[in-house]
Short mmCIF file of C-alpha atoms in Angstrom, two decimals:
data_model
loop_
_atom_site.label_atom_id
_atom_site.label_comp_id
_atom_site.label_asym_id
_atom_site.label_seq_id
_atom_site.Cartn_x
_atom_site.Cartn_y
_atom_site.Cartn_z
CA MET A 1 120.24 83.58 213.23
CA SER A 2 120.59 86.07 215.65
CA GLY A 3 123.85 88.19 215.87
CA GLN A 4 123.64 88.68 219.87
CA SER A 5 126.30 88.44 221.71
CA LEU A 6 127.36 85.11 223.45
CA LEU A 7 126.32 84.38 227.26
CA VAL A 8 128.62 85.00 229.88
CA PRO A 9 128.08 83.79 233.82
CA GLY A 10 126.13 86.28 236.00
CA GLU A 11 125.85 86.79 239.42
CA ILE A 12 124.14 83.77 241.71
CA THR A 13 121.80 84.31 244.68
CA PRO A 14 121.89 82.42 247.61
CA ALA A 15 119.36 79.35 247.48
CA ARG A 16 115.94 79.82 248.06
CA SER A 17 114.46 78.40 251.41
CA VAL A 18 112.13 75.48 251.62
CA PRO A 19 109.68 75.22 254.56
CA GLY A 20 110.56 72.54 256.83
CA ASN A 21 107.29 70.49 256.52
CA ILE A 22 107.75 69.60 253.06
CA ARG A 23 109.90 66.14 252.64
CA ARG A 24 113.32 66.41 250.68
CA PRO A 25 114.74 63.99 248.50
CA GLU A 26 117.49 61.68 250.18
CA TYR A 27 120.27 63.52 248.31
CA VAL A 28 119.64 66.67 249.57
CA GLY A 29 123.02 68.04 251.53
CA LYS A 30 124.79 64.79 250.31
CA PRO A 31 127.24 65.14 247.64
CA ALA A 32 125.33 62.65 245.31
CA PRO A 33 122.06 60.44 245.71
CA THR A 34 122.21 56.84 246.60
CA PRO A 35 122.20 54.50 243.62
CA TYR A 36 118.57 53.56 242.66
CA THR A 37 117.95 49.46 243.02
CA GLY A 38 114.36 49.34 242.34
CA PRO A 39 112.21 48.40 239.35
CA GLU A 40 111.69 50.25 236.29
CA VAL A 41 108.11 49.28 236.22
CA GLN A 42 105.91 51.12 238.68
CA ASP A 43 102.81 50.50 240.23
CA SER A 44 99.61 51.90 240.19
CA ASP A 45 99.98 53.53 243.56
CA THR A 46 103.55 55.04 242.34
CA LEU A 47 102.02 56.30 239.07
CA GLU A 48 99.41 58.22 240.58
CA ARG A 49 101.74 60.05 242.74
CA MET A 50 103.68 60.95 239.89
CA ARG A 51 100.96 62.30 237.87
CA VAL A 52 100.53 64.67 241.07
CA ALA A 53 104.24 65.20 241.02
CA GLY A 54 104.26 65.90 236.92
CA ARG A 55 101.06 67.83 237.00
CA ILE A 56 102.91 70.32 239.77
CA ALA A 57 105.83 70.68 237.62
CA ALA A 58 104.19 71.14 234.56
CA GLN A 59 102.16 74.20 236.33
CA ALA A 60 105.29 75.54 237.50
CA MET A 61 106.92 75.67 234.25
CA GLU A 62 103.90 77.46 232.97
CA GLU A 63 103.85 79.78 235.59
CA ALA A 64 107.42 80.77 235.33
CA ALA A 65 107.37 80.77 231.26
CA LYS A 66 104.83 83.72 231.85
CA HIS A 67 107.30 86.07 233.29
CA ILE A 68 109.83 85.45 230.25
CA ALA A 69 110.14 88.92 228.80
CA PRO A 70 113.02 90.90 227.78
CA GLY A 71 114.64 92.70 230.80
CA VAL A 72 113.77 89.93 233.35
CA THR A 73 116.47 87.95 235.07
CA THR A 74 116.70 84.36 235.02
CA ASP A 75 116.96 84.54 238.59
CA GLU A 76 113.51 85.62 238.67
CA LEU A 77 112.40 82.73 236.67
CA ASP A 78 113.88 80.79 239.36
CA ARG A 79 111.93 82.61 242.14
CA VAL A 80 108.23 82.17 240.49
CA ALA A 81 108.97 78.46 239.64
CA HIS A 82 110.43 77.65 243.31
CA ASP A 83 107.34 79.58 244.69
CA PHE A 84 104.81 77.42 243.10
CA MET A 85 106.38 74.73 244.01
CA VAL A 86 106.70 74.86 247.52
CA ASP A 87 103.40 76.64 247.70
CA HIS A 88 101.86 73.34 246.15
CA GLY A 89 103.89 71.34 249.06
CA ALA A 90 106.55 70.24 246.44
CA TYR A 91 110.31 70.35 246.65
CA PRO A 92 112.21 71.65 243.80
CA SER A 93 114.13 68.54 242.58
CA THR A 94 117.25 70.41 241.36
CA LEU A 95 117.73 72.39 244.60
CA GLY A 96 120.35 70.52 246.19
CA TYR A 97 121.16 67.59 243.66
CA ARG A 98 124.83 66.88 243.33
CA GLY A 99 125.12 70.35 244.61
CA PHE A 100 123.25 72.09 242.21
CA PRO A 101 122.27 75.81 243.67
CA LYS A 102 119.14 76.64 242.17
CA SER A 103 115.47 75.50 241.65
CA LEU A 104 115.16 74.99 238.15
CA CYS A 105 117.66 75.26 235.18
CA THR A 106 117.39 77.77 232.72
CA SER A 107 119.06 77.39 229.40
CA LEU A 108 119.44 80.27 226.90
CA ASN A 109 120.45 80.20 223.09
CA GLU A 110 123.93 78.25 222.82
CA VAL A 111 123.22 76.34 226.29
CA ILE A 112 122.21 73.00 225.50
CA CYS A 113 121.11 72.04 228.96
CA HIS A 114 121.89 72.61 232.94
CA GLY A 115 122.06 76.54 232.83
CA ILE A 116 121.79 78.36 236.56
CA PRO A 117 120.04 80.77 237.19
CA ASP A 118 121.40 84.12 238.00
CA SER A 119 122.01 87.92 237.38
CA THR A 120 121.52 87.19 233.16
CA VAL A 121 119.14 89.42 231.84
CA LEU A 122 116.37 88.11 229.00
CA ARG A 123 116.62 90.09 225.84
CA ASP A 124 114.60 90.44 223.10
CA GLY A 125 115.09 87.45 220.70
CA ASP A 126 116.66 84.92 223.33
CA ILE A 127 115.31 81.36 223.28
CA VAL A 128 114.88 80.24 226.63
CA ASN A 129 114.46 76.75 228.23
CA LEU A 130 113.26 75.95 231.68
CA ASP A 131 113.48 72.71 232.77
CA VAL A 132 111.57 72.26 236.35
CA THR A 133 111.28 68.68 238.20
CA ALA A 134 109.02 68.65 241.38
CA TYR A 135 109.11 66.40 244.42
CA ILE A 136 106.12 64.91 246.41
CA ASN A 137 104.95 62.25 248.24
CA GLY A 138 108.40 60.42 247.28
CA VAL A 139 108.09 60.85 243.59
CA HIS A 140 109.71 63.16 240.90
CA GLY A 141 108.11 64.84 237.74
CA ASP A 142 110.30 66.29 235.17
CA ASN A 143 109.74 68.42 232.33
CA ASN A 144 110.96 71.25 230.05
CA ALA A 145 110.33 73.24 227.21
CA THR A 146 111.84 76.08 225.20
CA TYR A 147 110.06 79.33 224.90
CA LEU A 148 110.59 82.68 222.88
CA CYS A 149 111.56 85.56 224.30
CA GLY A 150 110.31 88.87 222.18
CA ASP A 151 110.92 88.91 218.62
CA VAL A 152 112.84 85.60 217.86
CA ASP A 153 114.69 85.40 214.39
CA GLU A 154 113.09 82.92 211.91
CA GLU A 155 116.03 79.90 212.05
CA SER A 156 115.57 80.00 216.08
CA ARG A 157 111.96 79.75 216.03
CA LEU A 158 111.66 76.74 213.44
CA LEU A 159 114.21 75.09 215.55
CA VAL A 160 112.32 75.44 218.63
CA GLU A 161 109.12 74.36 216.78
CA ARG A 162 110.89 71.15 215.13
CA THR A 163 112.23 70.28 218.66
CA ARG A 164 108.80 70.04 219.96
CA GLU A 165 108.01 68.03 216.90
CA SER A 166 110.91 65.51 217.48
CA LEU A 167 109.57 65.00 221.23
CA ASN A 168 106.00 64.48 219.62
CA ARG A 169 106.94 61.96 217.26
CA ALA A 170 109.19 60.09 219.81
CA ILE A 171 106.47 59.67 222.47
CA LYS A 172 104.25 58.26 219.37
CA ALA A 173 106.96 55.95 218.86
CA VAL A 174 106.43 54.37 222.37
CA ARG A 175 104.90 50.67 222.85
CA PRO A 176 105.64 47.91 224.87
CA GLY A 177 107.51 45.28 223.22
CA ARG A 178 109.63 47.31 221.33
CA GLN A 179 113.55 48.43 222.33
CA ILE A 180 114.37 52.10 223.50
CA ASN A 181 116.29 52.96 220.85
CA VAL A 182 113.20 53.45 218.65
CA ILE A 183 112.88 56.58 220.47
CA GLY A 184 116.27 57.92 219.31
CA ARG A 185 116.05 56.66 215.81
CA VAL A 186 112.47 58.83 215.41
CA ILE A 187 114.40 61.77 216.79
CA GLU A 188 117.64 61.30 214.56
CA SER A 189 115.78 60.72 211.28
CA TYR A 190 113.56 63.80 211.78
CA ALA A 191 116.52 66.33 213.28
CA LYS A 192 118.75 65.26 210.03
CA ARG A 193 115.92 66.46 207.62
CA PHE A 194 116.80 69.82 208.58
CA GLY A 195 120.83 68.77 209.13
CA TYR A 196 120.46 69.78 212.91
CA GLY A 197 122.84 68.12 215.18
CA VAL A 198 121.04 65.68 218.20
CA VAL A 199 122.83 66.12 221.53
CA ARG A 200 124.19 62.60 222.38
CA ASP A 201 126.06 63.07 226.04
CA PHE A 202 122.70 64.06 227.67
CA THR A 203 120.12 61.67 227.62
CA GLY A 204 116.68 61.14 228.96
CA HIS A 205 116.25 59.02 232.07
CA GLY A 206 114.23 56.70 234.28
CA ILE A 207 112.54 58.34 236.65
CA ASN A 208 110.50 57.33 239.63
CA SER A 209 111.44 57.72 243.57
CA SER A 210 114.65 58.42 241.82
CA PHE A 211 115.52 61.58 240.03
CA HIS A 212 117.78 59.44 237.52
CA SER A 213 117.16 55.68 238.32
CA GLY A 214 119.98 54.34 235.64
CA LEU A 215 117.89 53.96 232.75
CA ILE A 216 118.87 56.01 229.75
CA ILE A 217 117.15 56.97 226.94
CA PRO A 218 119.47 58.15 223.79
CA HIS A 219 117.92 60.82 221.60
CA TYR A 220 120.23 59.26 218.87
CA ASP A 221 119.76 55.69 217.32
CA SER A 222 122.16 53.73 219.85
CA PRO A 223 122.69 49.96 219.19
CA HIS A 224 123.11 50.11 222.69
CA ALA A 225 119.61 50.64 224.07
CA THR A 226 118.17 47.54 223.61
CA THR A 227 116.14 47.79 226.80
CA VAL A 228 112.85 46.54 225.94
CA MET A 229 109.90 48.77 226.92
CA GLN A 230 106.93 47.12 228.98
CA PRO A 231 103.98 48.90 230.58
CA GLY A 232 104.57 50.38 233.42
CA MET A 233 108.09 51.79 232.73
CA THR A 234 108.42 55.68 233.48
CA PHE A 235 111.08 58.15 231.89
CA THR A 236 111.51 60.74 230.40
CA ILE A 237 112.16 61.82 226.77
CA GLU A 238 114.09 65.14 226.19
CA PRO A 239 115.65 65.70 222.56
CA MET A 240 118.45 68.51 222.50
CA LEU A 241 118.73 69.56 219.02
CA THR A 242 121.27 72.03 217.75
CA LEU A 243 121.90 74.31 214.67
CA GLY A 244 125.16 73.07 214.40
CA THR A 245 127.33 70.06 215.95
CA HIS A 246 126.34 68.24 218.94
CA GLU A 247 129.58 68.67 220.45
CA TYR A 248 129.69 70.83 223.84
CA ASP A 249 131.78 72.72 226.26
CA LEU A 250 131.32 73.25 229.95
CA TRP A 251 131.54 75.80 231.80
CA GLU A 252 133.68 76.31 235.03
CA ASP A 253 130.63 76.29 237.22
CA GLY A 254 130.65 72.48 236.39
CA TRP A 255 127.09 72.57 235.22
CA THR A 256 126.23 75.03 232.10
CA VAL A 257 126.71 73.38 229.03
CA VAL A 258 126.79 74.91 225.86
CA THR A 259 127.26 73.94 221.82
CA LYS A 260 130.74 73.73 221.06
CA ASP A 261 130.38 76.07 218.20
CA ARG A 262 127.93 78.51 220.26
CA LYS A 263 125.45 78.04 217.96
CA ARG A 264 122.02 77.79 219.20
CA THR A 265 119.81 74.93 220.55
CA ALA A 266 116.53 73.98 221.97
CA GLN A 267 115.03 71.12 223.88
CA PHE A 268 111.47 69.91 225.21
CA GLU A 269 110.67 67.10 227.72
CA HIS A 270 107.85 65.18 228.92
CA THR A 271 108.02 62.32 231.90
CA LEU A 272 106.11 59.27 230.72
CA VAL A 273 104.57 56.11 231.50
CA VAL A 274 104.35 53.06 229.28
CA THR A 275 100.60 51.84 228.87
CA GLU A 276 99.46 48.86 226.91
CA THR A 277 98.85 50.83 223.81
CA GLY A 278 101.45 53.59 223.93
CA ALA A 279 102.61 56.11 226.58
CA GLU A 280 100.74 58.27 228.72
CA ILE A 281 102.34 61.70 229.27
CA LEU A 282 102.64 62.53 233.10
CA THR A 283 103.83 65.92 233.14
CA LEU A 284 100.46 67.63 232.05
CA PRO A 285 99.06 71.11 233.83
#
C-alpha cells in the first residue's frame, strides 16, 4: 500500500450560499431532522421525482470527479458539486444536515465516510470518495463513488475495483420477497474472498422525502435485518470495504470516520427502488 502520511484536518471555509428560491429540506437550521413516519414504499409520483433528484446528484458527482487531480483541494470539489446542484435547482442535502458544514462529503484514503471538504490538497496516489446527495421537488437522491487520483498503487486500485463490484452484486440480489439481509450477505461473502473488512456501524438507509427514513441496510450478514423487500421500497446500498479492520475512530470534528488501523477504505453507493423483478438504480447520470 502507498506509504503516504496520514491525513490531518484542514481549514474549513464558510458554508456556501444557496439561492433563496431553492426549496430547503425541513432539517436546515435545526439540530436534527424530524423523524420520518411515512411509508417505505413510494408511489409513482414520488419515484419520478426521485429519478430527477438522483440524476442531478449523479451528474454533480461526475462533474466534481472531473476535477480530481494532484494539487486540487477537497474544498474545490465541494464548490464544483455545490454550484452544479444549485444551478439545476437542487439543494445539496448534506449542507446543514445535523450541522454538517459542506455540500458533499470527501473521504480520502483511511477516511471511511463523512469527510468534510477543506483545504486538504489531493496527492498523487490518493483514493478519493465523493458522496453527493441532491434535494429537489421534496425528495432526495444519494450516491457516492471512489476515484483514483494520479498513479495509485495496485492494492488500493484493486480495493476500489472490488468495492464497486460488491455494490453491483448487492444490487443484483435485490428482489421483492427477500429479506434485507441478503444484501449484506452478498457483500460480506464477496469481501471475505480478499480478506477485506466490511464496515458494520455505517449502513445504507431508506430514502425518499426523508434523507434517512429509519430503514437500515447493513452491508454484513445481519440476522436482525429481516425486513422483507417490497416493490416501490426506496433505499441506498453503500458498502464500505477496508484493507484491514472494520473498526473505526472519529475525529474531533464529530464527522470524519477513519479506520482504526489507518488502512485504506473504499465505498460506492446508489439509491434504488425495488421493482417487480429486481431493482432500478435511481442515481444514474
